[in-house]
Tab-separated table of C-alpha atoms and ligand atoms in Angstrom:
chain	number	residue	atom	x	y	z
A	201	MET	CA	117.274	134.058	62.865
A	202	ASP	CA	120.644	135.413	62.046
A	203	THR	CA	122.569	137.100	64.997
A	204	LEU	CA	125.240	139.859	65.240
A	205	VAL	CA	128.487	138.947	67.241
A	206	ILE	CA	130.102	142.476	68.145
A	207	GLN	CA	132.982	142.541	70.240
A	208	GLY	CA	132.886	146.243	71.637
A	209	ASN	CA	134.522	148.530	73.760
A	210	LYS	CA	136.219	150.526	70.564
A	211	THR	CA	136.888	154.086	68.937
A	212	LEU	CA	134.839	153.695	65.782
A	213	LYS	CA	135.931	156.465	62.916
A	214	GLY	CA	135.857	157.186	59.140
A	215	GLU	CA	132.795	158.011	56.899
A	216	VAL	CA	129.352	156.614	56.145
A	217	SER	CA	126.414	157.034	53.517
A	218	ILE	CA	122.927	157.190	54.962
A	219	SER	CA	120.898	154.975	53.390
A	220	GLY	CA	117.588	156.408	52.225
A	221	ALA	CA	114.653	156.737	54.666
A	222	LYS	CA	112.254	153.101	55.321
A	223	ASN	CA	109.204	155.767	56.056
A	224	ALA	CA	109.337	157.844	52.596
A	225	ALA	CA	109.833	154.679	50.521
A	226	LEU	CA	106.983	152.817	52.188
A	227	PRO	CA	104.107	155.115	51.132
A	228	ILE	CA	105.387	156.536	47.529
A	229	LEU	CA	105.694	153.189	46.631
A	230	ALA	CA	102.344	152.443	47.423
A	231	ALA	CA	101.186	156.096	45.795
A	232	SER	CA	102.417	153.819	42.148
A	233	ILE	CA	99.001	152.275	42.326
A	234	LEU	CA	97.041	156.138	41.865
A	235	ALA	CA	98.608	156.153	38.716
A	236	SER	CA	98.613	154.357	35.409
A	237	GLY	CA	102.105	152.912	33.958
A	238	GLU	CA	105.500	152.609	35.040
A	239	SER	CA	106.122	154.843	37.733
A	240	SER	CA	110.396	154.491	38.779
A	241	PHE	CA	111.904	155.797	42.394
A	242	THR	CA	114.876	156.177	43.139
A	243	GLY	CA	117.312	156.305	46.359
A	244	ILE	CA	115.258	153.284	48.137
A	245	PRO	CA	117.525	151.312	50.832
A	246	TYR	CA	117.173	147.769	50.032
A	247	LEU	CA	115.483	146.883	53.041
A	248	ARG	CA	113.497	143.913	54.524
A	249	ASP	CA	109.886	146.335	54.499
A	250	VAL	CA	110.688	147.493	50.878
A	251	VAL	CA	111.046	143.988	49.405
A	252	THR	CA	107.998	142.691	50.494
A	253	MET	CA	106.091	146.696	49.891
A	254	GLY	CA	107.018	145.279	46.534
A	255	ARG	CA	105.675	141.678	47.315
A	256	LEU	CA	102.785	143.286	47.979
A	257	LEU	CA	102.414	145.401	44.626
A	258	SER	CA	103.159	142.427	42.786
A	259	THR	CA	100.257	140.436	44.391
A	260	MET	CA	98.061	143.304	43.016
A	261	GLY	CA	98.965	142.482	39.966
A	262	CYS	CA	101.804	145.431	39.814
A	263	LYS	CA	105.510	144.487	38.089
A	264	PHE	CA	108.194	145.331	40.989
A	265	ASP	CA	111.703	145.735	39.825
A	266	TYR	CA	114.439	146.888	42.138
A	267	ALA	CA	117.684	147.569	41.774
A	268	ASP	CA	121.206	149.560	43.021
A	269	GLY	CA	118.323	151.376	44.776
A	270	THR	CA	115.849	152.450	41.882
A	271	ALA	CA	112.183	150.339	42.538
A	272	VAL	CA	110.247	150.596	38.840
A	273	ILE	CA	106.574	149.670	39.649
A	274	ASP	CA	104.704	149.555	36.609
A	275	SER	CA	100.671	149.626	38.001
A	276	ALA	CA	98.768	149.037	34.748
A	277	SER	CA	97.582	145.746	35.272
A	278	ILE	CA	96.229	145.673	39.278
A	279	ASN	CA	93.781	143.106	38.775
A	280	HIS	CA	93.853	142.256	42.546
A	281	PHE	CA	92.587	144.695	45.084
A	282	GLU	CA	93.706	142.810	48.099
A	283	ALA	CA	96.596	143.201	50.929
A	284	PRO	CA	96.690	139.941	52.480
A	285	TYR	CA	97.171	138.557	56.436
A	286	GLU	CA	100.452	136.834	55.322
A	287	LEU	CA	101.812	139.968	54.041
A	288	VAL	CA	100.449	142.684	56.812
A	289	LYS	CA	101.619	140.944	59.338
A	290	THR	CA	104.917	141.383	58.404
A	291	MET	CA	104.830	144.638	57.738
A	292	ARG	CA	102.026	146.692	58.855
A	293	ALA	CA	102.690	149.224	56.324
A	294	SER	CA	101.022	147.786	53.805
A	295	VAL	CA	97.937	149.423	54.905
A	296	LEU	CA	99.319	152.250	52.836
A	297	ALA	CA	97.933	150.332	49.847
A	298	LEU	CA	94.429	151.070	51.498
A	299	GLY	CA	93.495	155.018	49.783
A	300	PRO	CA	95.277	154.657	46.885
A	301	LEU	CA	92.965	151.227	45.375
A	302	VAL	CA	89.815	152.630	47.052
A	303	ALA	CA	91.372	155.802	45.292
A	304	ARG	CA	92.098	154.422	42.265
A	305	TYR	CA	88.997	151.675	41.959
A	306	GLY	CA	86.615	152.282	45.130
A	307	LYS	CA	87.532	148.847	46.515
A	308	ALA	CA	89.655	147.261	49.238
A	309	ARG	CA	90.247	144.517	51.200
A	310	VAL	CA	93.102	145.526	53.713
A	311	SER	CA	94.625	142.663	56.704
A	312	LEU	CA	94.035	144.380	60.018
A	313	PRO	CA	97.335	144.909	61.159
A	314	GLY	CA	96.805	143.850	64.149
A	315	GLY	CA	98.940	145.322	67.228
A	316	CYS	CA	103.295	145.080	67.056
A	317	ALA	CA	105.467	144.775	69.694
A	318	ILE	CA	105.392	148.645	70.365
A	319	GLY	CA	101.830	149.020	71.274
A	320	ALA	CA	98.180	148.017	69.707
A	321	ARG	CA	98.828	150.712	67.114
A	322	PRO	CA	94.994	150.631	65.259
A	323	ILE	CA	94.078	152.368	61.553
A	324	ASN	CA	89.943	153.834	63.399
A	325	LEU	CA	91.512	157.181	61.803
A	326	HIS	CA	91.761	156.089	58.639
A	327	LEU	CA	88.712	154.389	57.833
A	328	MET	CA	87.592	157.297	59.648
A	329	GLY	CA	89.162	159.584	57.327
A	330	LEU	CA	87.966	157.280	54.253
A	331	GLU	CA	84.040	156.877	55.604
A	332	LYS	CA	83.816	160.714	55.782
A	333	MET	CA	85.111	160.195	52.138
A	334	GLY	CA	81.862	158.239	51.558
A	335	ALA	CA	84.229	154.821	51.008
A	336	LYS	CA	81.659	151.557	53.132
A	337	ILE	CA	83.214	149.981	55.613
A	338	LYS	CA	83.179	146.491	56.535
A	339	LEU	CA	85.541	144.497	59.841
A	340	GLU	CA	85.810	140.615	58.544
A	341	GLY	CA	87.659	138.265	59.074
A	342	GLY	CA	89.924	140.551	60.111
A	343	TYR	CA	89.898	141.891	56.759
A	344	VAL	CA	88.746	145.987	56.029
A	345	ILE	CA	86.717	145.405	52.742
A	346	ALA	CA	86.261	149.348	51.581
A	347	LYS	CA	84.024	150.782	48.823
A	348	ALA	CA	83.303	153.651	47.457
A	349	ASN	CA	81.711	154.821	44.184
A	350	VAL	CA	83.365	158.026	44.318
A	351	LEU	CA	84.900	159.305	46.363
A	352	ARG	CA	84.643	163.238	47.813
A	353	GLY	CA	87.002	165.843	48.984
A	354	ALA	CA	86.008	166.450	53.063
A	355	SER	CA	87.745	168.086	55.880
A	356	LEU	CA	89.041	165.613	58.499
A	357	PHE	CA	91.098	166.238	62.092
A	358	PHE	CA	92.721	163.552	63.728
A	359	ASP	CA	92.243	163.625	67.093
A	360	THR	CA	95.549	161.945	67.311
A	361	VAL	CA	98.350	162.564	65.127
A	362	THR	CA	98.811	159.859	62.755
A	363	VAL	CA	101.772	159.212	60.795
A	364	THR	CA	100.608	156.946	57.625
A	365	GLY	CA	96.741	158.112	58.762
A	366	THR	CA	98.019	161.339	57.346
A	367	GLU	CA	99.187	159.603	54.010
A	368	ASN	CA	96.581	157.149	54.044
A	369	LEU	CA	93.972	159.749	53.267
A	370	MET	CA	96.748	162.071	51.008
A	371	MET	CA	96.491	159.559	49.007
A	372	ALA	CA	92.928	159.068	48.975
A	373	ALA	CA	92.198	162.437	48.126
A	374	ALA	CA	94.476	162.923	45.924
A	375	LEU	CA	91.872	161.217	43.642
A	376	ALA	CA	88.607	162.736	45.307
A	377	ARG	CA	85.874	164.854	44.380
A	378	GLY	CA	86.409	168.598	45.723
A	379	THR	CA	88.972	169.869	48.427
A	380	THR	CA	90.198	167.441	50.895
A	381	VAL	CA	91.649	169.239	54.379
A	382	LEU	CA	93.448	166.977	56.898
A	383	GLU	CA	93.731	168.933	60.591
A	384	ASN	CA	96.049	168.260	63.025
A	385	ALA	CA	98.284	166.239	60.201
A	386	ALA	CA	100.864	164.536	60.780
A	387	ARG	CA	104.073	166.712	60.123
A	388	GLU	CA	107.187	164.165	59.605
A	389	PRO	CA	109.884	164.501	56.982
A	390	GLU	CA	108.465	161.378	55.428
A	391	VAL	CA	104.635	163.096	55.482
A	392	VAL	CA	106.685	166.414	53.174
A	393	ASP	CA	109.001	163.268	50.664
A	394	LEU	CA	105.056	161.651	49.489
A	395	ALA	CA	103.203	164.757	49.475
A	396	ASN	CA	105.913	165.865	46.743
A	397	CYS	CA	106.363	162.996	45.093
A	398	LEU	CA	102.169	163.383	44.220
A	399	ILE	CA	102.968	167.078	43.327
A	400	SER	CA	104.956	165.240	41.145
A	401	MET	CA	102.120	163.127	39.201
A	402	GLY	CA	99.869	165.782	39.353
A	403	ALA	CA	98.852	166.341	42.974
A	404	ARG	CA	97.457	169.232	44.224
A	405	ILE	CA	98.820	169.803	47.555
A	406	LYS	CA	99.445	172.911	50.225
A	407	GLY	CA	100.984	172.505	53.191
A	408	ALA	CA	101.880	169.307	53.479
A	409	GLY	CA	104.696	169.953	56.827
A	410	GLU	CA	102.463	171.538	58.853
A	411	SER	CA	99.138	170.615	60.596
A	412	VAL	CA	96.143	171.283	58.141
A	413	ILE	CA	97.075	170.136	54.660
A	414	GLU	CA	94.686	170.839	51.827
A	415	ILE	CA	94.692	168.803	49.059
A	416	GLU	CA	92.437	169.567	45.551
A	417	GLY	CA	91.618	166.196	43.681
A	418	VAL	CA	92.374	165.344	39.951
A	419	ASP	CA	90.414	163.071	37.811
A	420	THR	CA	93.871	161.409	37.616
A	421	LEU	CA	97.454	160.983	38.035
A	422	ARG	CA	101.090	160.124	36.536
A	423	PRO	CA	103.430	158.044	36.664
A	424	ALA	CA	105.715	158.619	38.964
A	425	LYS	CA	109.332	158.819	37.220
A	426	ARG	CA	112.894	159.060	38.694
A	427	TYR	CA	111.490	160.233	42.097
A	428	ARG	CA	115.187	160.428	44.984
A	429	VAL	CA	113.378	159.910	48.499
A	430	ILE	CA	114.734	161.604	51.062
A	431	PRO	CA	117.744	160.121	53.644
A	432	ASP	CA	116.077	158.146	56.436
A	433	ARG	CA	116.347	160.692	60.011
A	434	ILE	CA	116.418	158.220	62.258
A	435	GLU	CA	118.826	155.518	61.201
A	436	ALA	CA	120.967	159.454	61.111
A	437	GLY	CA	120.001	159.915	64.631
A	438	THR	CA	121.151	155.932	65.411
A	439	PHE	CA	124.599	157.040	64.109
A	440	MET	CA	125.015	159.866	66.310
A	441	ALA	CA	124.352	158.095	68.862
A	442	ILE	CA	126.948	155.294	68.408
A	443	ALA	CA	129.146	158.509	68.136
A	444	GLY	CA	127.664	159.357	71.398
A	445	ILE	CA	128.333	156.675	73.201
A	446	CYS	CA	131.834	154.877	71.989
A	447	GLY	CA	132.834	159.041	71.792
A	448	SER	CA	133.959	159.164	68.356
A	449	ASP	CA	134.554	160.900	65.169
A	450	LEU	CA	132.415	160.543	62.569
A	451	LEU	CA	131.589	161.907	59.303
A	452	LEU	CA	127.365	161.281	58.037
A	453	LYS	CA	127.275	161.898	54.429
A	454	ASN	CA	124.094	162.807	52.612
A	455	CYS	CA	122.593	163.211	56.237
A	456	ARG	CA	119.345	165.755	56.584
A	457	SER	CA	120.530	167.901	59.399
A	458	ASP	CA	117.536	169.937	58.685
A	459	HIS	CA	115.513	166.309	60.036
A	460	LEU	CA	117.062	166.604	62.560
A	461	ASP	CA	116.951	169.719	65.554
A	462	ALA	CA	114.958	168.499	68.346
A	463	VAL	CA	117.588	165.151	68.086
A	464	ILE	CA	120.927	166.944	67.500
A	465	MET	CA	119.501	169.945	70.284
A	466	LYS	CA	118.882	167.157	73.052
A	467	LEU	CA	122.087	164.966	72.058
A	468	LYS	CA	124.012	168.442	72.150
A	469	ASP	CA	122.928	168.751	75.876
A	470	THR	CA	124.859	165.358	76.614
A	471	GLY	CA	128.439	166.548	75.218
A	472	VAL	CA	128.225	165.412	71.904
A	473	SER	CA	129.515	168.174	69.479
A	474	PHE	CA	128.131	168.823	65.348
A	475	LYS	CA	130.085	170.773	62.483
A	476	ASP	CA	128.190	171.198	59.398
A	477	THR	CA	131.475	170.769	56.952
A	478	LYS	CA	131.138	170.513	52.569
A	479	LYS	CA	131.023	166.404	52.178
A	480	GLY	CA	128.490	166.062	54.972
A	481	LEU	CA	127.446	166.354	59.108
A	482	ARG	CA	130.877	165.620	61.511
A	483	VAL	CA	129.539	163.748	65.164
A	484	ARG	CA	131.769	163.816	67.572
A	485	GLY	CA	131.655	162.476	70.842
A	486	HIS	CA	133.939	163.289	73.940
A	487	GLY	CA	133.697	160.389	76.766
A	488	ARG	CA	131.025	159.441	78.825
A	489	PRO	CA	127.831	160.945	77.314
A	490	VAL	CA	126.042	163.468	80.557
A	491	SER	CA	122.115	162.048	81.116
A	492	ALA	CA	119.661	164.192	79.902
A	493	ASP	CA	115.566	163.669	79.568
A	494	LEU	CA	113.207	163.387	77.086
A	495	LYS	CA	109.936	163.144	76.388
A	496	THR	CA	108.880	161.703	72.633
A	497	ILE	CA	106.348	163.564	70.472
A	498	PRO	CA	105.377	164.124	67.214
A	499	TYR	CA	107.527	165.660	64.791
A	500	PRO	CA	108.989	168.312	64.556
A	501	GLY	CA	109.837	167.151	68.487
A	502	PHE	CA	112.598	164.249	69.833
A	503	PRO	CA	110.762	160.976	67.563
A	504	THR	CA	109.720	158.103	69.304
A	505	ASP	CA	111.730	156.162	66.752
A	506	MET	CA	114.996	157.299	68.590
A	507	GLN	CA	113.943	156.420	72.100
A	508	ALA	CA	115.267	153.378	72.771
A	509	GLN	CA	118.921	154.633	70.746
A	510	PHE	CA	118.973	157.636	73.006
A	511	MET	CA	118.232	155.152	75.617
A	512	ALA	CA	120.676	152.867	75.139
A	513	MET	CA	123.971	155.899	75.116
A	514	MET	CA	122.402	157.092	78.575
A	515	THR	CA	123.119	153.685	80.894
A	516	VAL	CA	126.546	155.185	80.367
A	517	ALA	CA	126.016	158.716	81.189
A	518	LYS	CA	126.574	160.562	84.226
A	519	GLY	CA	123.938	160.947	85.667
A	520	THR	CA	120.618	160.119	85.768
A	521	SER	CA	117.921	160.519	82.745
A	522	VAL	CA	114.508	160.345	83.074
A	523	ILE	CA	112.778	158.908	79.576
A	524	LYS	CA	108.909	159.981	78.858
A	525	GLU	CA	107.008	157.618	75.483
A	526	THR	CA	104.491	159.767	74.774
A	527	VAL	CA	103.349	158.346	71.318
A	528	PHE	CA	103.504	154.053	71.699
A	529	GLU	CA	101.928	152.617	74.797
A	530	ASN	CA	104.251	149.991	74.657
A	531	ARG	CA	107.811	151.191	73.658
A	532	TYR	CA	110.337	150.039	76.515
A	533	MET	CA	111.004	146.158	74.904
A	534	HIS	CA	114.676	147.109	75.190
A	535	VAL	CA	114.947	147.753	78.932
A	536	ALA	CA	114.907	144.276	79.764
A	537	GLU	CA	117.651	143.687	77.048
A	538	LEU	CA	119.632	146.821	78.237
A	539	LYS	CA	118.858	145.537	81.720
A	540	ARG	CA	121.484	141.891	80.821
A	541	MET	CA	123.983	144.158	80.027
A	542	GLY	CA	124.014	145.614	82.747
A	543	ALA	CA	122.109	149.437	82.926
A	544	ASP	CA	120.612	150.649	85.554
A	545	ILE	CA	117.030	150.968	84.201
A	546	SER	CA	113.608	150.556	85.515
A	547	ILE	CA	110.416	152.034	84.889
A	548	GLU	CA	107.777	154.121	86.789
A	549	GLY	CA	104.704	155.739	85.827
A	550	GLY	CA	105.308	155.235	81.891
A	551	ALA	CA	108.442	156.581	82.708
A	552	ALA	CA	111.716	155.163	82.400
A	553	ALA	CA	114.260	156.037	85.014
A	554	ILE	CA	118.558	155.569	83.861
A	555	ARG	CA	120.999	155.544	86.434
A	556	GLY	CA	124.047	155.268	84.223
A	557	VAL	CA	126.537	153.721	84.947
A	558	GLU	CA	129.959	153.255	83.972
A	559	GLN	CA	130.252	150.265	81.890
A	560	LEU	CA	128.052	148.268	80.360
A	561	LYS	CA	129.117	143.638	79.508
A	562	GLY	CA	128.582	142.635	76.644
A	563	ALA	CA	126.049	139.437	76.490
A	564	PRO	CA	123.691	137.661	74.694
A	565	VAL	CA	120.353	139.867	74.222
A	566	MET	CA	117.178	139.603	72.006
A	567	ALA	CA	115.953	142.015	69.307
A	568	THR	CA	112.331	142.611	69.800
A	569	ASP	CA	111.782	145.275	67.553
A	570	LEU	CA	113.745	147.239	65.232
A	571	ARG	CA	113.960	150.218	67.492
A	572	ALA	CA	115.428	148.275	70.138
A	573	SER	CA	117.711	146.305	67.402
A	574	ALA	CA	118.725	149.004	67.273
A	575	SER	CA	119.374	150.244	70.779
A	576	LEU	CA	121.387	146.653	71.318
A	577	VAL	CA	123.371	147.939	68.439
A	578	VAL	CA	124.563	151.001	70.465
A	579	ALA	CA	124.476	149.362	73.716
A	580	ALA	CA	126.896	146.298	72.360
A	581	LEU	CA	129.403	148.822	70.212
A	582	CYS	CA	130.321	149.925	73.851
A	583	ALA	CA	130.204	147.452	75.865
A	584	LYS	CA	133.176	145.708	77.544
A	585	GLY	CA	133.243	142.453	75.388
A	586	GLU	CA	131.238	139.895	73.453
A	587	THR	CA	127.338	140.768	72.513
A	588	ARG	CA	124.911	138.034	70.816
A	589	ILE	CA	121.793	139.882	69.342
A	590	SER	CA	119.661	137.411	68.048
A	591	ARG	CA	116.234	137.209	65.796
A	592	ILE	CA	118.361	140.170	63.791
A	593	TYR	CA	116.271	140.449	61.199
A	594	HIS	CA	113.491	143.648	62.482
A	595	LEU	CA	117.105	145.404	61.973
A	596	ASP	CA	116.833	144.097	59.088
A	597	ARG	CA	113.557	145.759	58.451
A	598	GLY	CA	114.256	149.302	58.712
A	599	TYR	CA	118.597	149.309	58.352
A	600	GLU	CA	120.698	148.810	55.139
A	601	LYS	CA	123.575	147.144	55.375
A	602	MET	CA	124.409	148.294	59.375
A	603	ASP	CA	126.633	145.620	60.101
A	604	GLU	CA	128.970	146.041	56.245
A	605	LYS	CA	128.545	150.357	58.026
A	606	LEU	CA	129.699	149.564	60.872
A	607	ARG	CA	132.739	147.522	59.969
A	608	GLN	CA	133.997	150.654	58.049
A	609	LEU	CA	133.623	152.248	61.242
A	610	GLY	CA	136.588	149.691	62.632
A	611	ALA	CA	134.046	147.609	64.871
A	612	ASP	CA	134.147	144.378	65.468
A	613	ILE	CA	131.100	142.483	64.501
A	614	TYR	CA	129.815	139.917	61.939
A	615	ARG	CA	126.495	137.514	61.422
A	616	LEU	CA	126.221	134.321	62.165
A	617	PRO	CA	123.269	133.208	59.909
A	618	ASP	CA	121.035	131.132	61.193
A	619	LYS	CA	121.964	127.808	61.487
A	620	SER	CA	118.390	125.857	60.662
B	786	LIG	C1	104.752	155.588	61.092
B	786	LIG	O1	103.656	154.854	61.700
B	786	LIG	C2	105.998	154.641	61.278
B	786	LIG	N1	106.329	154.260	59.886
B	786	LIG	C3	106.641	154.510	63.163
B	786	LIG	O2	108.117	154.634	62.082
B	786	LIG	C4	106.335	155.823	63.529
B	786	LIG	O3	106.750	154.710	65.281
B	786	LIG	C5	105.468	155.763	63.906
B	786	LIG	O4	104.994	156.687	62.385
B	786	LIG	C6	105.520	157.888	65.016
B	786	LIG	O5	106.812	158.197	63.910
B	786	LIG	C7	105.873	154.283	59.443
B	786	LIG	O6	105.967	155.615	58.786
B	786	LIG	C8	106.342	152.960	58.044
B	786	LIG	P1	100.578	156.616	63.929
B	786	LIG	P2	101.804	154.142	62.205
B	786	LIG	O7	99.695	156.502	63.175
B	786	LIG	O8	101.771	155.332	61.303
B	786	LIG	C9	97.540	156.081	67.344
B	786	LIG	C10	109.533	152.231	62.775
B	786	LIG	O9	109.907	152.170	63.970
B	786	LIG	N2	96.542	155.944	66.307
B	786	LIG	O10	101.990	158.095	63.829
B	786	LIG	O11	101.871	153.567	62.127
B	786	LIG	C11	98.735	154.724	67.361
B	786	LIG	O12	98.293	153.882	68.013
B	786	LIG	C12	108.379	152.533	63.082
B	786	LIG	O13	110.334	153.252	61.210
B	786	LIG	C13	95.482	155.866	66.914
B	786	LIG	O14	95.084	155.615	67.665
B	786	LIG	O15	102.305	156.030	63.594
B	786	LIG	C14	99.849	156.282	68.119
B	786	LIG	O16	99.604	155.652	69.156
B	786	LIG	C15	108.078	151.998	63.678
B	786	LIG	N3	94.497	155.455	65.855
B	786	LIG	C16	99.812	156.757	67.462
B	786	LIG	O17	98.254	156.992	66.949
B	786	LIG	C17	94.935	155.930	64.019
B	786	LIG	O18	93.869	155.279	63.053
B	786	LIG	C18	100.510	157.181	66.538
B	786	LIG	O19	100.882	156.257	65.757
B	786	LIG	C19	96.714	155.254	63.553
B	786	LIG	C20	97.392	155.769	65.135
């Protein structure tokens, strides 16, 4: 397991290009199951999770090729309708194969994802929706076994906003008989990107990005042709937090600032400045950030996937910040590691109180999940001295060439390959 070694306390400067969005690429790659033939997608980031999704599609019998940001998937000869535990346990987004397999083949055997570092993460709402559309669902030996002679359109209400639940059921509804209405649907840009990709394949979808999405089923879909996924708003937000904590002047290229309203507004409260330019979005930190309180909520609110990175920034802010994570029940795994670097944080009643300190100090720390590892990178870049972040495979799941991009901005960072 690789380790990242960072000598912090440097002012960074320069341009960084934002990669394609992991959380758009994963459902969109799964959507290729819905149409027989060769689909192609561009702007696909080279990430561990994308490789895992490719392996999953290949085990089903798809032909999966990836080079330089382009993925080509031939789903004409799918002959295996399963997402095995070995793959699902490394990437929960494998559950996105469920809706497409049931919609196209009337059957699927998908391992229950199990919990992860940030929470129990059930998929009951995915299964509720498929059952209401006519699927028979059984749970056996840690697997979901779904069967459906035909899926019929239904009116579904999500009592909790679920991103992949909305995506799974949108894909299932695209080939169902009749019309499906998803109420209290997730509004994330990645949901909209999936809808736009499905529409390019012939799906009939209205309202993506709103709380009510209507999908009129069609008999067949055609393969996607060089559909380009949106840029990763969480990677962009992570670089904004880096600019804020290091008092740096960064130019973010290929950044969709319109996907980041809540993040930009909150960072402005801490003293970070933004300027749209012809070449991209200029983001500048100005000395120590000012403390600000935060509550994470579903889009268009402040994203839970940016909470850990924002907390890292607040560890050196002037004043005390209170952060409330409302989407996941255990998304504070980064707190203990940040405290090893001298942060002053306490968890009280499900909220984190962060008392800003003058300076963090480098220390050996351990990544526990994807965004926790990002928060440790943010903290290490401004800490005095050396920080070693172990288990950096967590970071590689969701950030393309992060160490390379940071080196180009002037960071003193290198990757120590695992000796074993
Ligand atoms: C997606 O996960 C993202 N992953 C997550 O990003 C992101 O944190 C999350 O949405 C919230 O924005 C992908 O898109 C691949 P949810 P997802 O279903 O869909 C509860 C990252 O860092 N829930 O929106 O799994 C659930 O427990 C990852 O890139 C149910 O109760 O999240 C949670 O409390 C981490 N029943 C809340 O809903 C269900 O059937 C939101 O979860 C489904 C969800």
